[in-house]
Structure formats: structure tokens, C-alpha cells
Coordinates of C-alpha atoms in Angstrom, one line a residue:
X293 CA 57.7 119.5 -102.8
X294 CA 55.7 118.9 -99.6
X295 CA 58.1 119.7 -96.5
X296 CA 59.5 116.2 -95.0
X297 CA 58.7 115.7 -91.0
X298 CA 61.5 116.3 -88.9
X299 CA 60.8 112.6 -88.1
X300 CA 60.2 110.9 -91.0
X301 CA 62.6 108.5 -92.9
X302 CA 63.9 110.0 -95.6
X303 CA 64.4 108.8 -99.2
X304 CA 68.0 109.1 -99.7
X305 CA 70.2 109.1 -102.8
X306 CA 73.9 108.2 -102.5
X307 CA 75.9 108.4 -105.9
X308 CA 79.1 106.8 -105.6
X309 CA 82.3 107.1 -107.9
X310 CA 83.2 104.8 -110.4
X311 CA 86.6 103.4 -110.1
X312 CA 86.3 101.0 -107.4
X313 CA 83.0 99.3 -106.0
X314 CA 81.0 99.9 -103.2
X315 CA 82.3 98.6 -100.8
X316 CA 86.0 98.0 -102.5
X317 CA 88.2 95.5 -101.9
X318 CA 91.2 97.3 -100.8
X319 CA 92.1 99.6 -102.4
X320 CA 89.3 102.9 -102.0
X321 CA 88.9 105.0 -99.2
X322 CA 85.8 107.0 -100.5
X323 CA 84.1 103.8 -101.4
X324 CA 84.2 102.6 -97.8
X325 CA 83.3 105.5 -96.6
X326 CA 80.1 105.5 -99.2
X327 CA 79.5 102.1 -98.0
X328 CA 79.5 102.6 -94.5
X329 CA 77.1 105.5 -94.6
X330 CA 74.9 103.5 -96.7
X331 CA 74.5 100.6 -94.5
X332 CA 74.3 103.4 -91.4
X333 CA 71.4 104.8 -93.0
X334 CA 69.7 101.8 -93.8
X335 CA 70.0 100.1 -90.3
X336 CA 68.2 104.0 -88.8
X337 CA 65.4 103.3 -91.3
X338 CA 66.2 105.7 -94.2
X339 CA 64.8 104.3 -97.8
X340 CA 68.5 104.4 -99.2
X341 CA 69.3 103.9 -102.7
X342 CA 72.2 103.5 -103.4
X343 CA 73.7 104.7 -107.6
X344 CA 77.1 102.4 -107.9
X345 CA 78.7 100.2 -109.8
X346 CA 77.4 96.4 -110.7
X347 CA 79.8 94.8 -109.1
X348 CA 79.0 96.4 -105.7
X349 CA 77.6 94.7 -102.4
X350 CA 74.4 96.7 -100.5
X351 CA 71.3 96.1 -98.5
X352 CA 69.9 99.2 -99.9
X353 CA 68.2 99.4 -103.2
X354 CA 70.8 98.9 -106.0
X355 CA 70.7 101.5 -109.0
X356 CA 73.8 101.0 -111.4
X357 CA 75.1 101.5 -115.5
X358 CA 78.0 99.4 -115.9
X359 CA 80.4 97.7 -113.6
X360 CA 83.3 99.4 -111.9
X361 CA 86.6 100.3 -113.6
X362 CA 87.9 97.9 -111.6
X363 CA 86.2 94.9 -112.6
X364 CA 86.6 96.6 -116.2
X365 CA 90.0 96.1 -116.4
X366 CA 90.7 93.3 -115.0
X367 CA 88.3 91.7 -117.1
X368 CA 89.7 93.7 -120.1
X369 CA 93.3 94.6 -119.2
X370 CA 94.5 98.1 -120.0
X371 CA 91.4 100.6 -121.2
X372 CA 91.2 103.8 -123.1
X373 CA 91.9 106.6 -121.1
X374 CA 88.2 107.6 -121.8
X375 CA 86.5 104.4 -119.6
X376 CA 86.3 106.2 -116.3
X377 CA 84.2 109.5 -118.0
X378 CA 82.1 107.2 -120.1
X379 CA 81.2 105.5 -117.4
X380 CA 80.3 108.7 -115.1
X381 CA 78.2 110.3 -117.7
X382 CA 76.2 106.8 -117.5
X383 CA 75.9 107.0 -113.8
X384 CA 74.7 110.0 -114.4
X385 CA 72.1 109.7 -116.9
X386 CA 70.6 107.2 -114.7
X387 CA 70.4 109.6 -111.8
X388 CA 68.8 111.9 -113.9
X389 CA 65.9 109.3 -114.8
X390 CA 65.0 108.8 -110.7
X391 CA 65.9 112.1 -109.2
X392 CA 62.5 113.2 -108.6
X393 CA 62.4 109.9 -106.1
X394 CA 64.5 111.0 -103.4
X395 CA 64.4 114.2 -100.7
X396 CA 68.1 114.4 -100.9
X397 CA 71.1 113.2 -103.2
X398 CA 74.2 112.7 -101.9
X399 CA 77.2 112.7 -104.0
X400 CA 80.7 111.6 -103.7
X401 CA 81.8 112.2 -106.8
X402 CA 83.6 115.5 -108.3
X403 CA 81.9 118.3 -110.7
X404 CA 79.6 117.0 -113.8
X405 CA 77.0 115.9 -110.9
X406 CA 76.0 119.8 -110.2
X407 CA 75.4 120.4 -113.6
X408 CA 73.3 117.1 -113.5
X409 CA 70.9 118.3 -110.5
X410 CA 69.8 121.2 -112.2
X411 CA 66.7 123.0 -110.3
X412 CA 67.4 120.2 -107.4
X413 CA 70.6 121.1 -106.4
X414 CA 69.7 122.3 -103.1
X415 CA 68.3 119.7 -102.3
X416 CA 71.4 117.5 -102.4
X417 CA 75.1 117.6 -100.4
X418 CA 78.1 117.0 -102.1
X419 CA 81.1 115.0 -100.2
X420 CA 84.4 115.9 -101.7
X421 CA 87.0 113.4 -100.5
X422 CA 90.1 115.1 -101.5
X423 CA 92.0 118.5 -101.1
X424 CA 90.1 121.8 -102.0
X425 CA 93.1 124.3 -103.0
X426 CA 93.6 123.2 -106.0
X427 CA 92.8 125.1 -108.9
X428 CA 89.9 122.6 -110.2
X429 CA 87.5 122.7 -107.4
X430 CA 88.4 126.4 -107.0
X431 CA 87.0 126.9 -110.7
X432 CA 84.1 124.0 -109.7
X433 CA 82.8 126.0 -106.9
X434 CA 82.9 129.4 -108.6
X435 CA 80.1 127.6 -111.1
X436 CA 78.1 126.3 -108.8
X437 CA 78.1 128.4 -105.4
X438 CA 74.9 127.6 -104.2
X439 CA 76.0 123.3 -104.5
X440 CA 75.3 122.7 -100.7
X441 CA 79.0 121.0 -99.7
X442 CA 79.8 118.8 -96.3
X443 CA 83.3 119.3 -95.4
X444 CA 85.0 115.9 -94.0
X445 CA 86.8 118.2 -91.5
X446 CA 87.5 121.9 -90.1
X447 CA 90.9 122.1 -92.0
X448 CA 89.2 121.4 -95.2
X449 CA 86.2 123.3 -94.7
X450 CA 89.2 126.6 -94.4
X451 CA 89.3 126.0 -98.5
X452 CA 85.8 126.1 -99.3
X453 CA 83.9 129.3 -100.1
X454 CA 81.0 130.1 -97.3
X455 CA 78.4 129.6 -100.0
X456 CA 78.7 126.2 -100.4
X457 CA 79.6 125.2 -96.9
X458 CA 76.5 123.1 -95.4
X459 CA 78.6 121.7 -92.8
X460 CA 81.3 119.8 -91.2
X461 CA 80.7 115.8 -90.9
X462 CA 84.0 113.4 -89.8
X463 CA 84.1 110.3 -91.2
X464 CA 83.0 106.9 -89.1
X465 CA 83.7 103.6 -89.1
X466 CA 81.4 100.4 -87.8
X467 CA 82.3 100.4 -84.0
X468 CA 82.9 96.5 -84.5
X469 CA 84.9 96.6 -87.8
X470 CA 87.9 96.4 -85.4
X471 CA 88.6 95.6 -81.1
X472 CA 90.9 97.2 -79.1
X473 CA 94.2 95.3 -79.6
X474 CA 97.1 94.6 -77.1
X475 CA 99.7 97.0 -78.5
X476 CA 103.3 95.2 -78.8
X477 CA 107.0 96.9 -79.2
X478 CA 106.5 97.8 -82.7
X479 CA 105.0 100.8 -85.1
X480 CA 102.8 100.5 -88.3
X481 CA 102.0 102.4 -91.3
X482 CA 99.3 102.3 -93.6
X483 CA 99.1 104.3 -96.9
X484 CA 99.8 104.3 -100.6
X485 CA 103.8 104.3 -101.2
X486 CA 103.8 107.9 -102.4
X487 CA 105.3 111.4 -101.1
X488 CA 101.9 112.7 -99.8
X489 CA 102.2 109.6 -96.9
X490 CA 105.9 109.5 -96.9
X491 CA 106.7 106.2 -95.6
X492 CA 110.6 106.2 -96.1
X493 CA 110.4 109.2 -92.9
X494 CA 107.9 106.4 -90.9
X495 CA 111.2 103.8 -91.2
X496 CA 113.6 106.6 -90.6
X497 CA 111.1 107.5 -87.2
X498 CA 111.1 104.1 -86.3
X499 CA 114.4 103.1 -86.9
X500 CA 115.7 106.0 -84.6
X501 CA 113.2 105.3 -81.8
X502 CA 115.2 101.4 -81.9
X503 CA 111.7 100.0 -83.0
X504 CA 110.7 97.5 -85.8
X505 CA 107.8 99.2 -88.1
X506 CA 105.6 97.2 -90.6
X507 CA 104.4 99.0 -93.7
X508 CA 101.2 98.3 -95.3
X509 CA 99.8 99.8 -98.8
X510 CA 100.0 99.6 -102.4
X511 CA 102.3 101.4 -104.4
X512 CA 100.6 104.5 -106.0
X513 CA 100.1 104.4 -109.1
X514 CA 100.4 107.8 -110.2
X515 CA 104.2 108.0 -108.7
X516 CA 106.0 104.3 -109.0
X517 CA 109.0 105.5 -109.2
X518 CA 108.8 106.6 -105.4
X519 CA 108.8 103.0 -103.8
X520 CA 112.0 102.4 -105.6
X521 CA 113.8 105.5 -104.5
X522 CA 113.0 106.7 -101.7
X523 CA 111.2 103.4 -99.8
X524 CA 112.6 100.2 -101.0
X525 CA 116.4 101.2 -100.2
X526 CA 115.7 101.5 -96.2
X527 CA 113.5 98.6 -95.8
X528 CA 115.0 95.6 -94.0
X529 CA 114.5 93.1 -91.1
X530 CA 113.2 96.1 -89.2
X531 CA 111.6 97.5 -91.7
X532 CA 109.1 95.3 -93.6
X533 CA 106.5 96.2 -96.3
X534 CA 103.5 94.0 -96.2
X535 CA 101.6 95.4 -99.4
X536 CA 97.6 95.9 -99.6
X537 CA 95.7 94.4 -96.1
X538 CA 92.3 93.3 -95.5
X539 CA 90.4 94.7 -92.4
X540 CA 91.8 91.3 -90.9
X541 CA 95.2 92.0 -91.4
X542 CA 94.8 96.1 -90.5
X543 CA 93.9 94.3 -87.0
X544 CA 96.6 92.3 -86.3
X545 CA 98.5 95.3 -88.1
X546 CA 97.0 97.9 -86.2
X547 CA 96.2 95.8 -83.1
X548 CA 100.0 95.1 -82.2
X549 CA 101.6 98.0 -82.4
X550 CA 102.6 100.6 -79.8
X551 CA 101.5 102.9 -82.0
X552 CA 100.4 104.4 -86.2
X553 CA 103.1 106.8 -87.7
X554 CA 101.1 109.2 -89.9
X555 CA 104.0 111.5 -91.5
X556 CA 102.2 113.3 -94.1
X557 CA 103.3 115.6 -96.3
X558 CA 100.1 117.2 -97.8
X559 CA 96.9 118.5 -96.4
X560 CA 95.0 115.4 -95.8
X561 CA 91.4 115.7 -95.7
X562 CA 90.5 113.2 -92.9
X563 CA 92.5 110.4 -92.8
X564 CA 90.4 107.3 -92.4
X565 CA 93.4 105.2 -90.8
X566 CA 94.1 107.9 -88.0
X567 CA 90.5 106.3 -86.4
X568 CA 91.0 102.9 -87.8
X569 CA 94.3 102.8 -85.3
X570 CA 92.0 104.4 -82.2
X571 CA 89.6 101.6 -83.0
X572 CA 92.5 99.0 -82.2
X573 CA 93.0 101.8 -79.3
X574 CA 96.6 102.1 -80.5
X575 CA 97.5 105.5 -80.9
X576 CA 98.4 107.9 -83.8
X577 CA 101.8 110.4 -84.2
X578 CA 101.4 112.6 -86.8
X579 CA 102.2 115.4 -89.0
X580 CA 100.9 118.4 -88.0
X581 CA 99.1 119.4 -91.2
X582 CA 95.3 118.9 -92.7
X583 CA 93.0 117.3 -90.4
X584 CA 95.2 115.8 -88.1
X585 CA 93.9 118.3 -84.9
X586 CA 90.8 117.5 -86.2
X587 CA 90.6 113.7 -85.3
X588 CA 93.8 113.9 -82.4
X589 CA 93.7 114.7 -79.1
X590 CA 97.0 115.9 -78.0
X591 CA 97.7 113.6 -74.9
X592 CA 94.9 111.3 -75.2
X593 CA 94.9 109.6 -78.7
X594 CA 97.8 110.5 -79.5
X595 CA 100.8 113.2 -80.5
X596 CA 100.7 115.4 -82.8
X597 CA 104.4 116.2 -84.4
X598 CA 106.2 118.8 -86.9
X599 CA 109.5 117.0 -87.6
X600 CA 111.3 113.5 -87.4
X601 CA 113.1 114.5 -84.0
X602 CA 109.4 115.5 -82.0
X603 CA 108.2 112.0 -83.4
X604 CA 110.7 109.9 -81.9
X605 CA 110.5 111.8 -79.0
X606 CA 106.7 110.9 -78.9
X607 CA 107.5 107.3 -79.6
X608 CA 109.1 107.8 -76.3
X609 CA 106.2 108.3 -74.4
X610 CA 103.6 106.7 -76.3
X611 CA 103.2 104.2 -73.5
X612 CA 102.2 106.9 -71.0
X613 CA 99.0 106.8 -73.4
X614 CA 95.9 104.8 -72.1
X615 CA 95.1 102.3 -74.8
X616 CA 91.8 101.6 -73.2
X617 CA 91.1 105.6 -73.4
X618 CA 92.0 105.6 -77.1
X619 CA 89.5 103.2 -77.9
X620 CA 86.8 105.3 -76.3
X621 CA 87.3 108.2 -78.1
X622 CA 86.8 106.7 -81.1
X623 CA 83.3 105.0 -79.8
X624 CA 82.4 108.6 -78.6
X625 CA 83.9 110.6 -82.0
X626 CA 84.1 108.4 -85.1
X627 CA 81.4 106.0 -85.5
X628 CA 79.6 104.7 -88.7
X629 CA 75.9 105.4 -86.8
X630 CA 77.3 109.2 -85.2
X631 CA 78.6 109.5 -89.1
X632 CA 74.8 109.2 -90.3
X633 CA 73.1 110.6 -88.0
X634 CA 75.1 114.2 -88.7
X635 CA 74.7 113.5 -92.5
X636 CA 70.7 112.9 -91.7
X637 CA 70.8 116.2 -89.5
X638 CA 72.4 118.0 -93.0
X639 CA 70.0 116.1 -95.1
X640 CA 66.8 118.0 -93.1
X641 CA 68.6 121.2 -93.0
X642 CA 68.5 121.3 -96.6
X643 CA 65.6 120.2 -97.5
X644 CA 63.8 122.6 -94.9
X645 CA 66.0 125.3 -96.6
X646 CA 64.2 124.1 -99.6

């Protein structure tokens, strides 16, 4: 392949997942972070194509098999358990038909797509938006340990063998999606109802700081039980669970609080809502574990925690915090178009490497 200028735009590949659309409507973290790059890209004059479901929404060039999983089931109620593979390989196959079109792939999926890029796997980057210490991607990257990988922080980048590292690229979000908001007495919390977020600690933080706290996220469906037992017993007049928001509501949401409780209790990988909140420039307590000292500055944009008693403690002086200076350091650190333009800066490093 003839080396691509430095300068040139690029013809860009960006394989999405299957479950959700592109962008989704709620529910989807990866998806809106696939959308945002896409429509990054696009806007610095990159020939983007992006490989999705029908039923998503892009100015780039469309590529897709089938429709989501999504629109799958609600259009066919419950579906073998065999839907969501059948549907990759299809995505897949028709990767496979255009891949000599494109100077890089990009792929936000997990595992079959290595085996897919054959003699043109270093000439891709993989995004992987979960946890790396689990045993699968441990045996995924043992197969494949020359699949050029982007970390989506420092703390996940600790679990991935140097061979595959490429590089470290945060997350960003359109610097309009959200304005800087006027803050209020209250806390919020946005995440799925399950142990990894642990919201019943956010009410139990809030509630001991004498502060009302609105909770926002569906219940996960891989632990229901959770909401019942450990989050639906403390809620209350102070305590209020507002289910799944749109970016409107996340405003308001966001917007009017003093501040975003993020007690998690796994290693997070980025944590799109942590910069969501610095958007609204309300700023984030959280757990110290994952990324969190990847996106927080201590002081600045918020505190960063290791138990219930050094949060409410924090909730104490979260108004010494410049709301005003929050927002800034998300316009400096975590937007959509600093997002693309480290993924293009990836994107030539591999190919030169090519």
C-alpha cells in the first residue's frame, strides 16, 4: 500500500457493535462514543465509513447487515440466544467485502474482528470498552499480540500486554451536547442499578451529607434482583429514582446539582458520565478505583474518595469548587474533536508502521 501523507484525509473504517444503534437511544455507552468519533471525523474531513446497524443515524457513509438487536426485539419480542452472534458474523462478512477500501479500521467490538482482518491487522486499532482482567480478553490478546489496541485510559492500559498497546485515547463528548448549569442543594447519580455503580451507597452518601439525591438509569439486566434489594428499600422523598434520561434530562439532572456521586465498585474503564457532569461544570466524588484519577483533578473537578465517610466529607466542601473552572477542564480535556484528533494521530502511527 502506498504510504498515506501525514496530511491527507484518511479513509477510515469504524465497526460498531451490534446491540444498540449508532447513536443509541439511551441505553449504550460504546455506541455514543462510536457516534461521536464518527461525526468528529467527518466534520475534520476524514472519508468515514461507518459498519452499523440499519437502524442507525450518520453523516458518514452507511455500511450495515441487519438492524440492531434492539430494533430486533422489539420488533420480535424475546430472540434466541444466538441473534446477537449471527448478527456479528454478518457485520463481519461485510467488512470483509470492503476492507481493502480503507487505511485504517477501527473496531469497537470484542474478538472475532482480529481473526477477520487477517494480513490487515496492523493496520487497524481496536477500542475495547470494558474491563481487561478478565480471563477472556487475557486469552483474546494471547492470540492476537500484534492487534494494535487504544486504551480508553492509563488504568486500563495497566491490563493490557505491551504488544498490543498503540496508545491511550480518553473519551470526548461534543463541547455543546451540554452548558454549564447553576448547581442547586442536591446530588445526582447516573448508572445502571447494579453492584458495579452501587447506587444504594450514593443515597446512603447523600442522605448523611442532609442532601436530596436523584437517581437516573435503567435497571441492569444482567442483575434485577439488585434494584429490589439493595436500592428500592432506601429510596424515598429524598431519595428519588428517575429511570433512563435523555441528554435533556442529564442537563437539568446534571445541571442542578451541587455535585455527581460516582461510588463504583469495579474498575471502570472511563466513565463517560464523570465528563458529562464537568460539562454541566458540576463536579464528580468518586471511588477511587479504574479511571477515576484519570479524568479527576483532585481539587479542581472534583474529589476523589475511598469510603462513605471521605465522601460526605467531600460533599462538605464541594462548594469551595469553581463551577466555572470545572467546565473548562472538560473544554481543555474531554472533547468529541481532541477525541479524534488523538484517534487520527494513532490512525497515522499505524499505518506509517505499516
Amino acid at each position: 500500500m502506498v504510504p498515506v501523507a501525514m496530511t491527507l484525509p484518511l479513509r477510515i473504517a469504524q465497526l460498531a457493535p451490534v446491540i444498540y444503534p449508532v447513536p443509541p437511544g439511551g441505553t449504550g455507552g460504546t455506541e455514543r462514543v462510536v457516534s461521536d468519533l464518527t461525526e468528529a471525523l467527518v466534520a475534520m474531513g476524514h472519508q468515514v465509513t461507518l459498519i452499523a446497524p440499519a437502524d442507525s443515524v450518520t453523516t458518514a457513509r452507511h455500511l450495515f447487515a441487519h438492524p440492531s438487536l434492539k430494533a430486533l426485539e422489539a420488533r420480535h419480542g424475546r430472540v434466541a440466544p444466538g441473534v446477537p452472534a449471527a448478527l456479528e458474523a454478518a457485520q463481519l462478512g461485510l467488512l470483509r467485502q470492503h476492507l481493502d477500501e480503507f487505511d485504517i479500521v477501527h473496531c469497537h467490538g470484542e474478538f472475532a474482528h482480529a481473526a477477520v482482518l487477517g494480513d490487515r491487522i496492523g493496520c487497524s486499532l481496536t477500542t475495547v470498552h470494558w474491563r481487561l482482567d478478565e480471563l477472556d480478553r487475557q486469552l483474546f490478546f494471547r492470540s492476537f499480540p500484534t492487534l494494535p489496541v487504544a486504551a480508553i485510559s492509563a488504568a486500563q492500559a495497566r491490563d493490557l500486554p505491551p504488544s498490543n498497546l498503540a496508545g491511550i485515547v480518553h473519551h470526548g463528548i461534543p463541547v455543546d451536547r451540554f452548558r454549564a448549569g447553576p448547581g442547586g442543594r442536591g446530588v445526582a447519580f447516573i448508572g445502571r442499578m447494579t453492584d458495579q455503580k452501587r447506587p444504594d451507597v450514593a443515597i446512603r452518601v447523600a442522605r448523611a451529607a442532609a442532601r436530596p439525591i436523584r437517581l437516573a438509569g435503567g435497571i441492569d439486566v444482567g442483575n434485577p434482583g439488585y434494584f429490589d434489594r439493595a436500592v428500592a428499600p432506601l429510596l424515598g422523598d429524598d431519595a428519588v429514582h428517575v429511570g433512563e434520561v435523555t441528554d435533556r434530562q442529564k442537563q437539568a439532572l446534571l445541571g442542578e446539582a451541587a455535585a455527581l456521586l460516582f461510588p463504583i465498585d469495579w474498575p471502570e474503564p472511563f466513565g463517560l458520565v464523570m465528563i458529562e457532569a464537568m460539562a454541566c461544570g458540576t463536579p464528580v466524588i468518586a471511588w477511587d478505583r479504574g479511571s477515576v484519577r484519570d479524568v479527576i483533578e483532585q481539587g479542581v473537578t472534583g474529589f476523589v474518595v475511598a469510603s462513605e465517610a471521605e465522601a460526605v466529607d467531600a460533599l462538605a466542601r464541594i462548594e469551595t469548587l469553581d463551577r466555572a473552572r470545572v467546565r473548562e477542564r472538560f473544554a481543555a480535556r474531554f472533547t468529541a474533536t481532541r477525541m479524534a484528533a488523538d484517534y487520527v494521530a494513532l490512525y497515522r502511527q499505524q499505518i506509517a508502521l505499516r
